[in-house]
Short mmCIF file of C-alpha atoms in Angstrom, two decimals:
data_model
loop_
_atom_site.label_atom_id
_atom_site.label_comp_id
_atom_site.label_asym_id
_atom_site.label_seq_id
_atom_site.Cartn_x
_atom_site.Cartn_y
_atom_site.Cartn_z
CA MET A 11 -5.17 -18.06 20.92
CA PRO A 12 -4.11 -14.59 20.13
CA VAL A 13 -3.90 -13.83 16.02
CA PRO A 14 -0.65 -11.84 15.63
CA ILE A 15 -0.78 -8.93 13.52
CA LEU A 16 1.71 -7.37 11.20
CA LEU A 17 1.22 -3.64 10.41
CA VAL A 18 2.72 -2.93 7.28
CA THR A 19 3.16 1.25 6.43
CA GLY A 20 5.51 3.05 3.99
CA PHE A 21 4.97 6.42 2.19
CA LEU A 22 3.19 6.45 -1.03
CA GLY A 23 4.66 4.06 -3.50
CA ALA A 24 6.88 2.29 -1.77
CA GLY A 25 6.03 -0.85 -2.46
CA LYS A 26 3.87 -1.71 0.18
CA THR A 27 1.34 -3.83 -1.80
CA THR A 28 4.23 -5.64 -3.91
CA VAL A 29 5.34 -6.95 -0.11
CA VAL A 30 1.71 -7.99 1.10
CA ASN A 31 1.12 -9.56 -2.33
CA HIS A 32 4.25 -12.04 -1.93
CA LEU A 33 3.05 -12.59 1.72
CA LEU A 34 -0.38 -14.12 0.56
CA ALA A 35 1.29 -15.98 -2.58
CA HIS A 36 3.93 -17.68 -0.34
CA ALA A 37 1.61 -18.06 2.79
CA GLU A 38 3.50 -21.60 3.72
CA GLY A 39 0.14 -23.05 4.93
CA ARG A 40 -0.79 -20.02 7.36
CA ARG A 41 -4.16 -18.71 7.14
CA ILE A 42 -3.08 -15.16 6.36
CA ALA A 43 -6.13 -12.40 6.26
CA ALA A 44 -5.05 -9.18 5.12
CA VAL A 45 -6.88 -5.69 5.70
CA VAL A 46 -5.99 -3.12 2.88
CA ASN A 47 -6.60 0.57 3.89
CA ASP A 48 -6.88 1.53 0.19
CA PHE A 49 -6.73 5.44 0.12
CA GLY A 50 -9.03 6.89 -2.37
CA ALA A 51 -12.59 6.30 -4.32
CA ILE A 52 -11.80 3.25 -5.99
CA ASN A 53 -10.27 0.26 -4.52
CA ILE A 54 -7.66 -0.52 -6.74
CA ASP A 55 -5.46 -1.77 -4.14
CA ALA A 56 -7.39 -4.79 -3.04
CA GLU A 57 -7.93 -5.76 -7.07
CA LEU A 58 -4.21 -5.40 -8.01
CA ILE A 59 -3.65 -7.69 -4.70
CA ALA A 60 -6.51 -10.42 -5.38
CA GLY A 61 -9.13 -9.48 -7.89
CA ALA A 62 -11.01 -8.71 -5.37
CA ASN A 63 -14.55 -7.50 -5.23
CA ASP A 64 -17.34 -6.81 -2.59
CA GLY A 65 -14.80 -6.22 -0.35
CA VAL A 66 -13.60 -9.51 0.48
CA VAL A 67 -11.82 -12.74 -1.34
CA SER A 68 -10.84 -15.85 -0.18
CA LEU A 69 -7.81 -17.36 -1.78
CA ALA A 70 -7.23 -20.49 -2.85
CA ASN A 71 -4.45 -21.12 -0.33
CA GLY A 72 -6.53 -20.49 2.54
CA CYS A 73 -5.98 -16.67 2.77
CA ILE A 74 -8.61 -13.80 2.94
CA CYS A 75 -8.16 -10.40 1.43
CA CYS A 76 -10.66 -7.49 2.57
CA SER A 77 -10.99 -4.16 2.37
CA LEU A 78 -10.78 -1.37 5.35
CA GLU A 79 -14.38 -0.10 5.46
CA GLY A 80 -15.18 2.14 8.04
CA ASP A 81 -13.59 1.28 11.44
CA LEU A 82 -10.18 -0.94 11.83
CA LEU A 83 -11.56 -2.28 15.23
CA ARG A 84 -14.52 -3.59 13.77
CA THR A 85 -12.92 -4.65 10.64
CA LEU A 86 -10.59 -6.73 12.94
CA SER A 87 -13.59 -7.95 15.38
CA THR A 88 -15.27 -8.98 12.09
CA LEU A 89 -11.91 -11.00 10.81
CA LEU A 90 -11.61 -12.70 14.39
CA ARG A 91 -15.20 -14.32 14.00
CA ARG A 92 -14.44 -15.50 11.08
CA ASP A 93 -14.32 -19.75 11.04
CA PRO A 94 -11.78 -20.96 10.40
CA ARG A 95 -10.16 -17.93 12.22
CA PRO A 96 -7.31 -16.96 10.41
CA GLU A 97 -3.58 -17.31 12.19
CA TYR A 98 -2.20 -14.06 11.52
CA ILE A 99 -3.35 -10.71 10.26
CA VAL A 100 -1.59 -8.37 8.03
CA ILE A 101 -2.82 -4.61 8.09
CA GLU A 102 -0.95 -2.64 4.97
CA THR A 103 -1.92 1.11 5.70
CA SER A 104 -2.11 3.99 3.78
CA GLY A 105 0.54 5.72 2.38
CA VAL A 106 -0.40 8.98 3.99
CA ALA A 107 -1.13 7.63 7.40
CA ASP A 108 0.90 7.95 10.49
CA PRO A 109 1.44 4.38 11.89
CA ALA A 110 1.61 6.02 15.73
CA ASP A 111 -2.25 6.45 15.30
CA ILE A 112 -2.91 3.27 13.81
CA VAL A 113 -0.49 1.69 16.77
CA ARG A 114 -2.10 3.43 19.35
CA ASN A 115 -5.96 1.91 18.20
CA LEU A 116 -4.45 -1.36 17.98
CA MET A 117 -3.22 -0.91 21.72
CA ASP A 118 -7.07 -1.14 22.85
CA PRO A 119 -7.39 -3.71 25.47
CA VAL A 120 -9.51 -6.01 23.77
CA ILE A 121 -7.95 -5.79 20.33
CA LEU A 122 -4.29 -6.50 22.27
CA ARG A 123 -5.76 -9.28 23.96
CA GLU A 124 -7.38 -11.20 20.71
CA ALA A 125 -4.69 -9.76 18.31
CA PRO A 126 -1.76 -8.35 19.60
CA LEU A 127 0.57 -6.06 17.24
CA GLU A 128 3.63 -8.82 16.55
CA THR A 129 5.91 -6.46 14.06
CA VAL A 130 5.93 -2.92 12.36
CA LEU A 131 7.25 -3.22 9.03
CA CYS A 132 7.99 0.14 7.05
CA VAL A 133 8.75 -0.63 3.59
CA MET A 134 11.28 1.94 1.72
CA ASP A 135 11.81 2.40 -1.79
CA ALA A 136 15.78 2.34 -1.90
CA ALA A 137 15.71 4.76 -4.30
CA THR A 138 14.24 7.44 -1.78
CA PRO A 139 16.46 10.34 -1.56
CA PRO A 140 18.12 10.61 1.76
CA SER A 141 16.65 14.16 2.89
CA ALA A 142 13.29 13.12 2.28
CA LEU A 143 13.47 11.83 5.85
CA ASP A 144 13.38 15.42 6.57
CA ASP A 145 9.70 14.58 6.53
CA ALA A 146 8.11 14.29 9.72
CA LEU A 147 5.66 11.53 8.10
CA GLN A 148 8.29 9.24 6.87
CA ARG A 149 10.41 10.19 10.07
CA SER A 150 7.14 8.86 11.85
CA GLN A 151 6.73 5.81 9.08
CA LEU A 152 10.65 5.18 10.58
CA ARG A 153 10.81 5.43 14.03
CA VAL A 154 7.32 3.14 14.97
CA ALA A 155 9.00 0.20 13.02
CA ASP A 156 10.45 -2.85 14.38
CA ILE A 157 11.84 -3.83 10.49
CA VAL A 158 12.51 -1.80 7.86
CA ALA A 159 12.42 -3.13 4.20
CA LEU A 160 14.01 -1.33 1.55
CA SER A 161 12.25 -1.80 -1.93
CA LYS A 162 13.06 -1.43 -5.64
CA LEU A 163 16.73 -2.60 -4.99
CA ASP A 164 16.45 -3.62 -8.87
CA LEU A 165 15.38 -0.35 -9.88
CA ALA A 166 18.14 1.57 -7.84
CA ASP A 167 21.35 2.75 -8.56
CA GLU A 168 24.26 0.49 -7.00
CA GLY A 169 24.76 2.52 -4.40
CA ALA A 170 21.56 3.79 -3.45
CA GLY A 171 20.93 0.96 -0.59
CA ALA A 172 23.82 2.07 1.52
CA ARG A 173 23.04 5.56 1.35
CA MET A 174 19.67 4.60 2.57
CA ARG A 175 20.33 2.81 5.67
CA GLU A 176 23.40 5.26 6.63
CA ALA A 177 20.22 7.93 6.31
CA ILE A 178 18.01 5.39 8.82
CA ARG A 179 21.33 5.21 10.94
CA ALA A 180 21.41 8.74 11.29
CA GLN A 181 17.64 8.91 12.30
CA ARG A 182 18.78 6.58 15.42
CA VAL A 183 16.32 4.53 14.35
CA PRO A 184 16.64 1.17 16.08
CA ALA A 185 14.86 -1.02 13.41
CA LEU A 186 16.60 -3.98 11.71
CA VAL A 187 17.18 -2.88 8.24
CA VAL A 188 16.89 -5.70 5.25
CA ASP A 189 16.41 -5.74 1.70
CA ALA A 190 13.38 -6.86 0.34
CA LYS A 191 13.65 -7.06 -3.65
CA TYR A 192 10.65 -7.60 -5.27
CA GLY A 193 8.73 -7.77 -2.48
CA GLU A 194 10.39 -10.71 -0.64
CA LEU A 195 10.95 -11.07 3.13
CA PRO A 196 11.80 -14.15 5.15
CA SER A 197 8.45 -15.33 6.65
CA ALA A 198 10.16 -16.19 9.77
CA LEU A 199 11.34 -12.32 10.29
CA LEU A 200 7.95 -11.55 9.95
CA PHE A 201 5.57 -14.15 11.47
CA PRO A 202 7.95 -15.14 15.05
CA ALA A 203 7.28 -18.65 16.22
CA SER A 204 5.99 -17.71 19.85
CA ASP A 205 3.55 -18.71 22.25
CA ARG A 206 2.85 -15.37 24.18
CA ALA A 207 1.29 -12.51 23.15
CA PRO A 208 3.80 -9.24 22.40
CA ALA A 209 3.86 -6.61 24.95
CA ALA A 210 2.32 -3.71 24.40
CA ARG A 211 3.70 -0.81 22.91
CA GLU A 212 4.52 3.40 22.96
CA PRO A 213 3.39 4.62 19.72
CA GLY A 214 4.84 8.12 20.85
CA PRO A 215 2.99 11.33 21.52
CA LYS A 216 -0.19 11.87 19.22
CA ARG A 217 0.30 14.76 16.87
CA PRO A 218 -2.79 16.82 15.11
CA ALA A 219 -3.46 15.16 11.64
CA GLU A 220 -2.22 17.44 8.83
CA GLU A 221 -4.40 16.82 5.75
CA ARG A 222 -1.39 16.90 3.31
CA PHE A 223 -2.77 15.00 0.23
CA GLU A 224 -6.07 14.72 -2.00
CA THR A 225 -7.03 12.08 -4.37
CA LEU A 226 -8.72 12.50 -7.41
CA SER A 227 -10.52 9.89 -9.37
CA TRP A 228 -10.94 9.89 -12.95
CA THR A 229 -13.00 7.23 -14.97
CA SER A 230 -13.68 6.60 -18.93
CA ASP A 231 -16.24 4.27 -19.92
CA ARG A 232 -14.30 4.23 -23.68
CA PRO A 233 -10.70 2.55 -24.17
CA LEU A 234 -7.65 4.90 -24.20
CA SER A 235 -4.98 5.75 -26.65
CA LEU A 236 -1.70 4.35 -25.08
CA PRO A 237 0.40 6.78 -27.06
CA ARG A 238 -1.70 9.89 -25.86
CA LEU A 239 -1.99 8.52 -22.23
CA GLN A 240 1.94 8.65 -21.85
CA GLN A 241 1.87 12.02 -22.98
CA ALA A 242 -0.89 12.96 -20.40
CA ILE A 243 1.17 11.17 -17.68
CA GLY A 244 4.21 12.59 -19.00
CA LYS A 245 2.27 16.50 -18.06
CA LEU A 246 1.13 15.62 -14.89
CA ALA A 247 4.36 13.87 -13.52
CA PRO A 248 5.50 17.09 -11.69
CA LYS A 249 2.38 17.13 -9.68
CA LEU A 250 1.69 13.84 -9.06
CA ALA A 251 2.59 11.78 -5.72
CA ARG A 252 1.09 9.12 -6.99
CA ALA A 253 -1.25 7.12 -9.43
CA LYS A 254 -2.48 3.71 -10.18
CA GLY A 255 -5.16 2.35 -11.94
CA LEU A 256 -7.15 -0.22 -14.36
CA PHE A 257 -7.81 0.42 -18.17
CA GLU A 258 -8.54 -0.72 -21.80
CA THR A 259 -6.26 0.67 -24.55
CA VAL A 260 -7.19 0.58 -28.33
CA GLU A 261 -3.98 -1.27 -28.84
CA GLN A 262 -4.99 -4.36 -27.05
CA PRO A 263 -8.62 -4.34 -26.83
CA GLY A 264 -10.06 -6.61 -24.37
CA ARG A 265 -7.54 -7.05 -21.91
CA LEU A 266 -7.17 -4.59 -19.03
CA THR A 267 -3.49 -2.87 -17.91
CA VAL A 268 -2.47 -2.07 -14.89
CA PHE A 269 -0.77 1.21 -14.36
CA GLN A 270 1.32 2.27 -11.67
CA PHE A 271 2.97 5.55 -11.00
CA ALA A 272 5.64 6.65 -7.94
CA GLY A 273 8.44 8.01 -7.30
CA GLY A 274 8.79 9.75 -11.04
CA ARG A 275 8.20 6.14 -12.43
CA ALA A 276 5.89 4.53 -14.43
CA THR A 277 5.29 1.03 -15.28
CA LEU A 278 2.61 -1.08 -16.98
CA ALA A 279 1.71 -4.89 -16.75
CA PRO A 280 -0.82 -6.79 -18.17
CA GLY A 281 -4.18 -7.24 -16.43
CA GLU A 282 -7.60 -9.23 -16.40
CA PRO A 283 -10.30 -9.42 -19.11
CA PRO A 284 -12.48 -6.11 -18.41
CA SER A 285 -15.48 -6.86 -16.82
CA GLU A 286 -19.00 -5.68 -19.02
CA ASP A 287 -20.43 -3.49 -16.16
CA VAL A 288 -17.50 -1.09 -15.20
CA PRO A 289 -15.78 1.59 -16.84
CA ARG A 290 -13.08 0.62 -19.22
CA ALA A 291 -10.57 3.02 -17.31
CA ARG A 292 -10.50 3.82 -13.61
CA ILE A 293 -7.32 6.15 -12.12
CA VAL A 294 -6.72 7.63 -8.94
CA PHE A 295 -4.02 10.04 -9.16
CA ILE A 296 -2.64 11.58 -5.48
CA ALA A 297 -1.33 14.69 -5.02
CA GLU A 298 -0.09 17.53 -2.55
CA LEU A 299 -3.20 19.80 -1.92
CA GLY A 300 -4.03 22.47 -4.46
CA VAL A 301 -1.19 21.40 -6.91
CA LEU A 302 -3.57 19.54 -9.43
CA THR A 303 -7.12 20.50 -9.76
CA LYS A 304 -10.14 18.66 -11.27
CA ALA A 305 -10.49 20.54 -14.17
CA GLU A 306 -6.93 20.27 -15.47
CA LEU A 307 -6.94 16.96 -14.86
CA ASP A 308 -10.38 15.73 -16.57
CA GLU A 309 -8.81 18.27 -19.46
CA THR A 310 -5.72 16.47 -19.64
CA MET A 311 -7.16 12.66 -18.84
CA ALA A 312 -9.85 13.40 -21.96
CA ALA A 313 -7.38 13.89 -24.50
CA CYS A 314 -6.36 10.12 -24.00
CA VAL A 315 -9.84 8.40 -24.67
CA ALA A 316 -10.08 6.73 -27.93
CA ALA A 317 -12.29 8.55 -30.90
CA GLY A 318 -15.42 6.63 -31.70
#
């Protein structure tokens, strides 16, 4: 039987990982293989999803999560050879990836026969200003979607969802627009029961790749001071498109803190105890090309390291 693919796209910080997390945690007996297309030198995304190391983790409910290393088609071929074979494959794209290029790759005749692209889901932060849809990348992510999921409604003002729906309609996007509070979506919407393979789709014209963002990774072998870190992030925030990481603080020794920054908002959540063989702080910063230098980042973040 063919293994349907769900492609999850969306801009930096839209909430894609939250959606994938929910799908894996609520698989309802389905064997789901999640492929994380990480953006950055440190594979933070896989850690947030499943505490993975070595690129692959098997979950107790029969699902697996793996990092995309190298060619997507080769990764899919490896998954299809697993025993037992997954019943569904979820691919989380990078926030700066044009999904039209990925759709084009998935139209490879061999992959289309074995793992057809069933659904394209675009996750969009409900608080995104409608003017952001003038961005060519965000328009591409919208226009290839079958479903648009509005995320972070709990963090947006009351009228944000309605404004975003109107902005999406103005783009003449034919996709179904649904709310996705806390990353939750009806599984029947994403994994429709069908005994036929989906038809090949037209991804649209291929555009030249645009190097628009760069990733700067920062690590420390010592814990951080949380007040100093808050000051540093406040200083860096105007230049950041996204940031995520794991770190230990002097205020909470023996436990990692999960850090996320997107849409001008920073969040902290408790993580697992740190491993002995990894740095005490690992953070990925994503910014527009040329906006933030490595020297500036290192100088700002060095002030967060606790003395000792």
